[in-house]
Amino acid sequence: MTAAASTPHSEGAPLAITLPASLQGVELVRSVRTPAQLDYQFTAGAATSRFLRGIAQKKILGERCPVCGKVYVPPRGACPRDGVPTSEQVELPHVGTVTSFCVVNVAFYGSSMELPYTSANILLDGSHLSLMHLIQEIPADQVRIGMRVEAVWVPDDELKPTLESIKWFRPTGEPDDVNVDIPGEDHGTGLGSWVGGVAPIDPRGTH
Amino acid sequence: MLTAPLIIEYPFKRTTGPVIGAFMTGLRERILVGSRAADGRVIVPPAEFDPVTGEDLTEIVEVGPGAEVTTWAWVTEPHAKHPLDRPFAWALIKPDGADTPMLGAVDAGSIDAVHTGLRVVPRWADEREGRIEDLACWVPERTTPANVEYKRS
Ligand SMILES: [Zn+2]
């Protein structure tokens, strides 16, 4: 009945377990699902509600800071730099430039996306904050920083106050914008040298 | 302002190792098991290491299914994630043959039906896959009128 005298088991060697007769010969459980679920009621807030109501009308509405002039989309209602309300609403075009992207090759629970797909930061023309969305209608390995893209909307009768009303962004076919600014990257290196896969050069010459 | 339900779920999957795996296997097979510690006590659910000496525990033994409530608390208003949708007792329950109690829900119907020392048996889920929910809850061992002498004093 007693297991063999206990000796330290080496790493990788399975521990020898003595099972009761009732469990001998049955297939052993090796893993358990332990999902952690958090149920929220999400309240969008005043600024995001304005933005999402615009989306339901097929409009992309940013908000401009009266101090620095930057246009934030989606707006949060205030300028993070100047701490003042963004009082002026700005309707933005549906075209922009990819400032960063990630090719997703691993399926995750609950996602219906076909692999691989690309998630990107997109800087809409006239705005100073990139929004995150999907890139489609181009193979994932051809997506690049500087690529010009446009929003593809759901049919008008399916528009709702959700960013899912934009199905994804697709290439416009315009030449790449090699000088696109990455929001938050204020040291001004630009991205030109990234386009085409060439690494940026350190302007101090210590590269 | 706009509001909407938002559910965030982390779909973790955890490997059990052979000891916890044996416990989960037992649940699927409607069998409770514990592990025998170095001093001979039986720990339920089974522990991977001896709580005193720290050595590996490798002897899995069957316990229960009969068990005894060692302490309990009555839940008057179950919430959505509780195992039962009606008032029930959270209890520490010591299966026969075990030396430690384990946490479980007791579907007793009424607070007056629960007391320390109450004899309970598992109610198993119809569909079991080797997880703790396979043990749906515990129920008093006998629910016939012969049991009426077991009253909370
Ligand atoms: Zn500002």
Tab-separated table of C-alpha atoms in Angstrom, chain A residues 96-198:
chain	number	residue	atom	x	y	z
A	96	GLY	CA	-4.124	57.853	-42.061
A	97	THR	CA	-0.689	56.331	-41.762
A	98	VAL	CA	0.501	53.207	-39.960
A	99	THR	CA	2.871	54.242	-37.152
A	100	SER	CA	3.351	50.800	-35.624
A	101	PHE	CA	1.935	47.337	-36.065
A	102	CYS	CA	1.954	43.819	-34.717
A	103	VAL	CA	1.384	40.639	-36.724
A	104	VAL	CA	-0.666	38.226	-34.637
A	105	ASN	CA	0.151	34.566	-35.255
A	106	VAL	CA	-1.327	33.038	-32.118
A	107	ALA	CA	-5.034	32.406	-31.781
A	108	PHE	CA	-6.612	33.501	-28.540
A	109	TYR	CA	-9.812	32.386	-26.952
A	110	GLY	CA	-12.855	34.236	-28.224
A	111	SER	CA	-11.219	35.683	-31.322
A	112	SER	CA	-12.805	34.940	-34.681
A	113	MET	CA	-9.919	36.459	-36.681
A	114	GLU	CA	-8.166	34.358	-39.261
A	115	LEU	CA	-4.426	34.014	-38.690
A	116	PRO	CA	-2.159	35.752	-39.265
A	117	TYR	CA	-3.696	39.203	-38.944
A	118	THR	CA	-2.271	42.627	-38.259
A	119	SER	CA	-3.136	45.037	-35.495
A	120	ALA	CA	-1.783	48.534	-36.058
A	121	ASN	CA	-1.496	52.000	-34.622
A	122	ILE	CA	-2.928	54.364	-37.208
A	123	LEU	CA	-2.402	58.112	-37.178
A	124	LEU	CA	-5.353	59.723	-38.974
A	125	ASP	CA	-4.455	62.741	-41.090
A	126	GLY	CA	-4.738	65.894	-38.997
A	127	SER	CA	-4.601	64.047	-35.661
A	128	HIS	CA	-1.811	63.675	-33.113
A	129	LEU	CA	-2.755	60.438	-31.391
A	130	SER	CA	-2.827	57.062	-33.109
A	131	LEU	CA	-5.760	54.770	-32.710
A	132	MET	CA	-5.464	51.008	-32.767
A	133	HIS	CA	-7.273	48.970	-35.379
A	134	LEU	CA	-6.912	46.030	-37.755
A	135	ILE	CA	-5.230	46.077	-41.147
A	136	GLN	CA	-6.780	43.845	-43.803
A	137	GLU	CA	-6.863	43.398	-47.577
A	138	ILE	CA	-3.074	43.057	-47.649
A	139	PRO	CA	-0.905	40.080	-46.655
A	140	ALA	CA	0.333	40.513	-43.084
A	141	ASP	CA	3.977	40.378	-44.138
A	142	GLN	CA	3.505	43.397	-46.423
A	143	VAL	CA	2.200	45.753	-43.730
A	144	ARG	CA	4.771	48.449	-42.948
A	145	ILE	CA	5.257	51.615	-40.959
A	146	GLY	CA	4.429	54.602	-43.133
A	147	MET	CA	1.805	52.701	-45.129
A	148	ARG	CA	-1.233	54.824	-46.036
A	149	VAL	CA	-4.552	53.247	-45.029
A	150	GLU	CA	-8.272	54.042	-45.080
A	151	ALA	CA	-11.176	52.916	-42.936
A	152	VAL	CA	-13.535	50.229	-44.209
A	153	TRP	CA	-16.933	50.654	-42.585
A	154	VAL	CA	-19.752	48.224	-41.981
A	155	PRO	CA	-22.869	48.845	-44.114
A	156	ASP	CA	-24.681	52.047	-43.078
A	157	ASP	CA	-27.621	50.178	-41.563
A	158	GLU	CA	-25.213	48.332	-39.248
A	159	LEU	CA	-23.486	51.441	-37.860
A	160	LYS	CA	-23.421	51.448	-34.061
A	161	PRO	CA	-21.637	53.510	-31.383
A	162	THR	CA	-18.669	51.116	-31.318
A	163	LEU	CA	-15.282	51.125	-33.009
A	164	GLU	CA	-16.380	47.830	-34.569
A	165	SER	CA	-18.393	49.984	-36.973
A	166	ILE	CA	-15.027	50.302	-38.697
A	167	LYS	CA	-14.348	46.762	-39.857
A	168	TRP	CA	-10.654	47.402	-40.505
A	169	PHE	CA	-8.281	49.652	-42.403
A	170	ARG	CA	-6.930	48.795	-45.850
A	171	PRO	CA	-4.142	50.239	-47.992
A	172	THR	CA	-5.080	53.293	-50.053
A	173	GLY	CA	-2.365	52.574	-52.590
A	174	GLU	CA	-0.790	56.004	-52.081
A	175	PRO	CA	3.002	56.206	-51.651
A	176	ASP	CA	4.180	55.599	-48.090
A	177	ASP	CA	4.474	58.607	-45.792
A	178	VAL	CA	8.113	58.196	-44.853
A	179	ASN	CA	8.064	61.218	-42.541
A	180	VAL	CA	5.151	60.228	-40.369
A	181	ASP	CA	5.564	61.271	-36.742
A	182	ILE	CA	5.051	58.696	-34.060
A	183	PRO	CA	2.890	60.325	-31.382
A	184	GLY	CA	4.867	60.554	-28.171
A	185	GLU	CA	8.195	60.313	-29.976
A	186	ASP	CA	9.059	63.976	-29.693
A	187	HIS	CA	12.785	63.646	-30.311
A	188	GLY	CA	12.060	63.885	-33.974
A	189	THR	CA	13.913	60.948	-35.448
A	190	GLY	CA	11.008	60.341	-37.788
A	191	LEU	CA	10.529	57.005	-39.414
A	192	GLY	CA	11.965	57.505	-42.871
A	193	SER	CA	14.905	55.230	-42.301
A	194	TRP	CA	12.628	52.457	-41.036
A	195	VAL	CA	10.746	52.241	-44.272
A	196	GLY	CA	12.211	49.524	-46.426
A	197	GLY	CA	13.657	47.756	-43.450
A	198	VAL	CA	16.703	49.993	-42.938
